[in-house]
Amino acid sequence: MHVTKSNLKNLKNRVAKPSGKKATQGQELSKKQKIYILLGTWAVFFVPLFFVYIMLWSIPEDELPSIKQLENPKSDEASAVYDLNGEIIGTYYISNRIKVSYQELSPYLVDALVATEDERYFEHSGVDGWALARAVGGAVTLQNKGGGSTITQQLSKMMFHKASKNKFGRIRQKFAEWIIAVQLEKRYTKKEIVAMYFNEFDFLNTAVGIHSASRIYFNKLPKDLAIQEAAMLVGMAKNPSIFNPVKDSTATLKRREVVLSQMLKNDFLTQNQYDSLRVLPIGLDFKPETHTTGLAPYFREYVKQETIKIIKEKNLENNFEEPYNIYTDGLKIYTTLDAQMQEYAEWAVNEHLSKQLQEELNKNIEKNKNYPFDNNVSSKKATGYLLAEMKKSDRYKNLKSLGWTDSKIEENFNKKTTLTVFDWASPKHTKEVEMTPMDSIKYHLKVLRVGLVSLDPKTGFIKAYVGGPDFSFFKFDYASQAKRQVGSTIKPFVYAAGIESGLFTPCTEIPDIQYCVELPDGKQWCPAGEGFEGTSTPMYYGLASSSNPYTAYVINKMGGKNTRVVKYLSNMGMKNSSVKEYPSLGLGVCDQSVIDMTAAHTVFSSKGKYHTPIAILRIEDANGKVLYESNVKTKEIMSKEVAFDVLKMMKGVTGVKRPADGKWGGTGTRLRNQKNDYYFNGTMAGKTGTTQGNTDGWFIGHTPSLVTGVWVGCDHSKVHFKSTKYGQGANTSLPIWGYYMKKVYADKSIKLNRGDFNPPVVGATTVIECIKDTTIIEEMDPWGF
């Protein structure tokens, strides 16, 4: 074919552009692509929004907190017990949480939390879109770019949601938390939400909330936390089980460094601060808190019962119109206890019982034929006592609940097993041993119990209180729950009754002979005594020496019934079935608690006035509203002159000379012996007490600012010292008083009158007028009763 120029041009045109039909088809394909792209874009943006809308719309109202719950969120808050100086000494709790305000937080806590958990916290309104997008992007790309939950969302979860059982349930919770977070932000300031977050978080080890966490991990208040301490606690928020300083200090330090680096990144720290802080040790001062450990556990239990009684009697109700719950309503209970004096009291008990007295008892009774009971107890009775103790035990009750017969249980109690027993010498007084449960009962029956109460005689305020050797093992309180025979500690009231009746004065002298009281049936009651040399003896010497015959003389002079003594006790609220108008009452044959007997003795140090013991000064609710305030309750029991006469007579407990023959008396002379570690040289008065068979040993000592009573004995009345040398109150209880008072007087931070007692009339003498020789003797070591 011949190719012309015209043909060539047409050919070029055909090659250069397609046919009209094909060009139209290409343009239609481009439009479809655009539509697909547009639809895809809408799907990416609006389908998730629609899903979110559906999820939010599908959440029923009953899964969201009500307005009332949002405005008054309820979380268990521990009730705190404070000492006289406002220091926390313990808590009552289901969750050990004490709430704090934003102003009570260290600024480092806030900086660390915001830097680590929610960098835009002060910019969003509860939900952070950027953080959410970052988290979703990380999930899509399988990269960990941080969580999307804000501080407010995390608070929503802590306050209103429990752990979900499945993933879909957790997704629904997440959406609900968005709604709750927005509602919280409407009702609370940013600062309030931060405080709520710190109050709500559980730091484990009974440290719920930042107040408990600061106290338990660092022994500090939240406002006093250092930067590195705040960083460690905030670091625990990621997972307190993993980043726990008690469990894994290495992981916790690494997590702390992450928090510090976030603080650096957000300009809360300088590079120099970061470099120096990151290498610091963890610096724990770990002090775990439980209901059974810590300072003054018996006192805290006593205060708990008193608080519950006050709530009931005063009909105190919370915002929900329910009686206050001491475990959940965050009460603040301010007490009369002096924490420093309490430490000295607990130390004194430990010092005497663990280092001397318990070992003396162990040796004294180890060869008893029916150990640990005294030799007057038959084998049959001993078996009965042990079976009775067995039935009181938790082990018995647990086995009985399983349907075991008594014979099967008894067989179990006589098989060796590994048991935990009390032991003074072991850490935390705890020791594991191989023995039968029955042998464990015998072992613990011989553990000496103790009660100590120290009162301000002018107010009745309880300054120190010990109810036993160890609350973890022995819950029964021997300061207030136990009523034991009081022995010769009652004799000052007998002498007071005689003086007030006008029958004699402290200087009245009677011959040292046997004295008897005629009983209603015509028989004679003649208490045993020593000497009976007929020597003329003043009444003050009789009380100082705790002479039973001299006391019988007074009882007989008053008609033999101790009527006035019964009146004294009744007026002080101490009348019980053991208090009877009978001669032997004057020798202490009646049962009283340590706190009641000590309070009774304050009459002599407070010019004849009785003050009801007070443990609680006031109770406030969680917001500081005063719910209850105590008032000093005073009652006149005897004249101030009579009370002071008896007090002067009781000064002779540490040594007094009989004028007729120069013989020294006084059942507490060992207090003045400088060879004894519990030597005490301050002005004091007191009375020992020892009951029949050495079952109970007492000492109640007076100083101008304190009256302190101590009782020591075993739980079972048939377990006791064989010898009065060891079992008398002067050996069991008096040394504890001496150790305690020596520590208290040496501590000049404790404000006390360390001088002499104030007489009822200014300028009056503070010693017995007829005493000519006031020499203080070193020690006579008599066996006082």
CSV table of N, CA and C in Angstrom, one decimal, residues 715-764:
chain,number,residue,atom,x,y,z
A,715,ASP,N,-3.9,-17.0,133.9
A,715,ASP,CA,-5.3,-17.0,133.6
A,715,ASP,C,-6.1,-17.9,134.5
A,716,HIS,N,-5.6,-19.1,134.8
A,716,HIS,CA,-6.3,-20.0,135.7
A,716,HIS,C,-5.9,-19.8,137.1
A,717,SER,N,-6.8,-19.7,138.0
A,717,SER,CA,-6.5,-19.4,139.4
A,717,SER,C,-5.7,-20.5,140.1
A,718,LYS,N,-5.7,-21.7,139.5
A,718,LYS,CA,-4.9,-22.8,140.1
A,718,LYS,C,-3.5,-22.9,139.5
A,719,VAL,N,-3.1,-22.0,138.7
A,719,VAL,CA,-1.7,-21.9,138.2
A,719,VAL,C,-1.1,-20.7,138.8
A,720,HIS,N,-0.1,-20.9,139.7
A,720,HIS,CA,0.5,-19.7,140.4
A,720,HIS,C,1.8,-20.1,141.1
A,721,PHE,N,2.5,-19.1,141.6
A,721,PHE,CA,3.7,-19.4,142.3
A,721,PHE,C,3.4,-20.2,143.6
A,722,LYS,N,4.3,-21.1,143.9
A,722,LYS,CA,4.2,-21.8,145.2
A,722,LYS,C,4.6,-21.0,146.3
A,723,SER,N,5.6,-20.1,146.1
A,723,SER,CA,6.2,-19.3,147.1
A,723,SER,C,5.8,-17.9,147.1
A,724,THR,N,5.4,-17.3,148.3
A,724,THR,CA,5.1,-15.9,148.4
A,724,THR,C,6.3,-15.0,148.1
A,725,LYS,N,7.4,-15.5,148.3
A,725,LYS,CA,8.6,-14.8,147.9
A,725,LYS,C,8.6,-14.3,146.5
A,726,TYR,N,8.1,-15.2,145.6
A,726,TYR,CA,8.0,-14.9,144.2
A,726,TYR,C,6.7,-14.4,143.8
A,727,GLY,N,5.6,-14.8,144.5
A,727,GLY,CA,4.3,-14.6,144.0
A,727,GLY,C,3.6,-13.3,144.6
A,728,GLN,N,4.3,-12.7,145.6
A,728,GLN,CA,3.7,-11.4,146.1
A,728,GLN,C,3.7,-10.3,145.1
A,729,GLY,N,2.8,-9.4,145.4
A,729,GLY,CA,2.7,-8.2,144.5
A,729,GLY,C,4.0,-7.4,144.4
A,730,ALA,N,4.7,-7.4,145.5
A,730,ALA,CA,6.0,-6.6,145.5
A,730,ALA,C,7.0,-7.2,144.5
A,731,ASN,N,6.8,-8.5,144.2
A,731,ASN,CA,7.8,-9.1,143.2
A,731,ASN,C,7.2,-9.2,141.8
A,732,THR,N,5.9,-9.4,141.7
A,732,THR,CA,5.3,-9.6,140.4
A,732,THR,C,4.9,-8.2,139.7
A,733,SER,N,4.3,-7.3,140.5
A,733,SER,CA,3.8,-6.1,139.9
A,733,SER,C,4.5,-4.8,140.1
A,734,LEU,N,5.1,-4.7,141.3
A,734,LEU,CA,5.8,-3.5,141.7
A,734,LEU,C,7.0,-3.2,140.8
A,735,PRO,N,7.8,-4.2,140.4
A,735,PRO,CA,8.9,-3.9,139.5
A,735,PRO,C,8.4,-3.3,138.1
A,736,ILE,N,7.3,-3.7,137.6
A,736,ILE,CA,6.7,-3.2,136.4
A,736,ILE,C,6.4,-1.7,136.6
A,737,TRP,N,5.8,-1.4,137.7
A,737,TRP,CA,5.5,0.0,138.1
A,737,TRP,C,6.8,0.8,138.1
A,738,GLY,N,7.8,0.2,138.7
A,738,GLY,CA,9.1,0.9,138.9
A,738,GLY,C,9.7,1.2,137.5
A,739,TYR,N,9.8,0.2,136.7
A,739,TYR,CA,10.3,0.3,135.3
A,739,TYR,C,9.6,1.4,134.6
A,740,TYR,N,8.3,1.4,134.6
A,740,TYR,CA,7.5,2.4,133.9
A,740,TYR,C,7.7,3.8,134.4
A,741,MET,N,7.6,4.0,135.7
A,741,MET,CA,7.7,5.3,136.2
A,741,MET,C,9.1,5.9,136.1
A,742,LYS,N,10.1,5.0,136.2
A,742,LYS,CA,11.5,5.5,136.0
A,742,LYS,C,11.7,6.0,134.6
A,743,LYS,N,11.1,5.4,133.6
A,743,LYS,CA,11.2,5.8,132.2
A,743,LYS,C,10.4,7.2,132.0
A,744,VAL,N,9.2,7.2,132.6
A,744,VAL,CA,8.4,8.4,132.5
A,744,VAL,C,9.1,9.6,133.1
A,745,TYR,N,9.6,9.4,134.3
A,745,TYR,CA,10.2,10.5,135.0
A,745,TYR,C,11.5,11.0,134.3
A,746,ALA,N,12.2,10.1,133.6
A,746,ALA,CA,13.4,10.4,133.0
A,746,ALA,C,13.2,11.2,131.7
A,747,ASP,N,12.0,11.1,131.1
A,747,ASP,CA,11.7,11.7,129.9
A,747,ASP,C,11.1,13.1,130.2
A,748,LYS,N,11.9,14.1,130.0
A,748,LYS,CA,11.5,15.5,130.4
A,748,LYS,C,10.5,16.1,129.4
A,749,SER,N,10.3,15.4,128.2
A,749,SER,CA,9.3,15.9,127.3
A,749,SER,C,7.9,15.7,127.8
A,750,ILE,N,7.8,14.8,128.8
A,750,ILE,CA,6.5,14.5,129.4
A,750,ILE,C,6.3,15.4,130.6
A,751,LYS,N,5.3,16.2,130.5
A,751,LYS,CA,5.0,17.3,131.5
A,751,LYS,C,4.3,16.7,132.7
A,752,LEU,N,5.0,16.6,133.8
A,752,LEU,CA,4.4,16.1,135.0
A,752,LEU,C,4.9,16.9,136.2
A,753,ASN,N,4.1,16.8,137.3
A,753,ASN,CA,4.6,17.3,138.6
A,753,ASN,C,5.5,16.2,139.2
A,754,ARG,N,6.8,16.5,139.2
A,754,ARG,CA,7.8,15.5,139.7
A,754,ARG,C,8.1,15.9,141.2
A,755,GLY,N,7.4,16.8,141.8
A,755,GLY,CA,7.7,17.1,143.2
A,755,GLY,C,6.8,16.4,144.1
A,756,ASP,N,6.3,17.0,145.2
A,756,ASP,CA,5.5,16.4,146.2
A,756,ASP,C,4.0,16.6,145.9
A,757,PHE,N,3.2,15.8,146.6
A,757,PHE,CA,1.7,16.0,146.5
A,757,PHE,C,1.3,17.3,147.1
A,758,ASN,N,0.3,17.9,146.5
A,758,ASN,CA,-0.3,19.1,147.0
A,758,ASN,C,-1.2,18.9,148.1
A,759,PRO,N,-1.0,19.4,149.3
A,759,PRO,CA,-1.9,19.2,150.4
A,759,PRO,C,-3.3,19.9,150.2
A,760,PRO,N,-4.3,19.4,150.9
A,760,PRO,CA,-5.6,20.1,150.8
A,760,PRO,C,-5.7,21.5,151.2
A,761,VAL,N,-4.8,21.9,152.1
A,761,VAL,CA,-4.7,23.3,152.6
A,761,VAL,C,-3.2,23.7,152.3
A,762,VAL,N,-3.1,24.9,151.7
A,762,VAL,CA,-1.8,25.4,151.4
A,762,VAL,C,-0.9,25.5,152.6
A,763,GLY,N,0.3,25.0,152.6
A,763,GLY,CA,1.2,25.1,153.7
A,763,GLY,C,1.1,23.9,154.7
A,764,ALA,N,0.1,23.1,154.5
A,764,ALA,CA,0.0,21.9,155.4
A,764,ALA,C,1.1,20.9,155.1
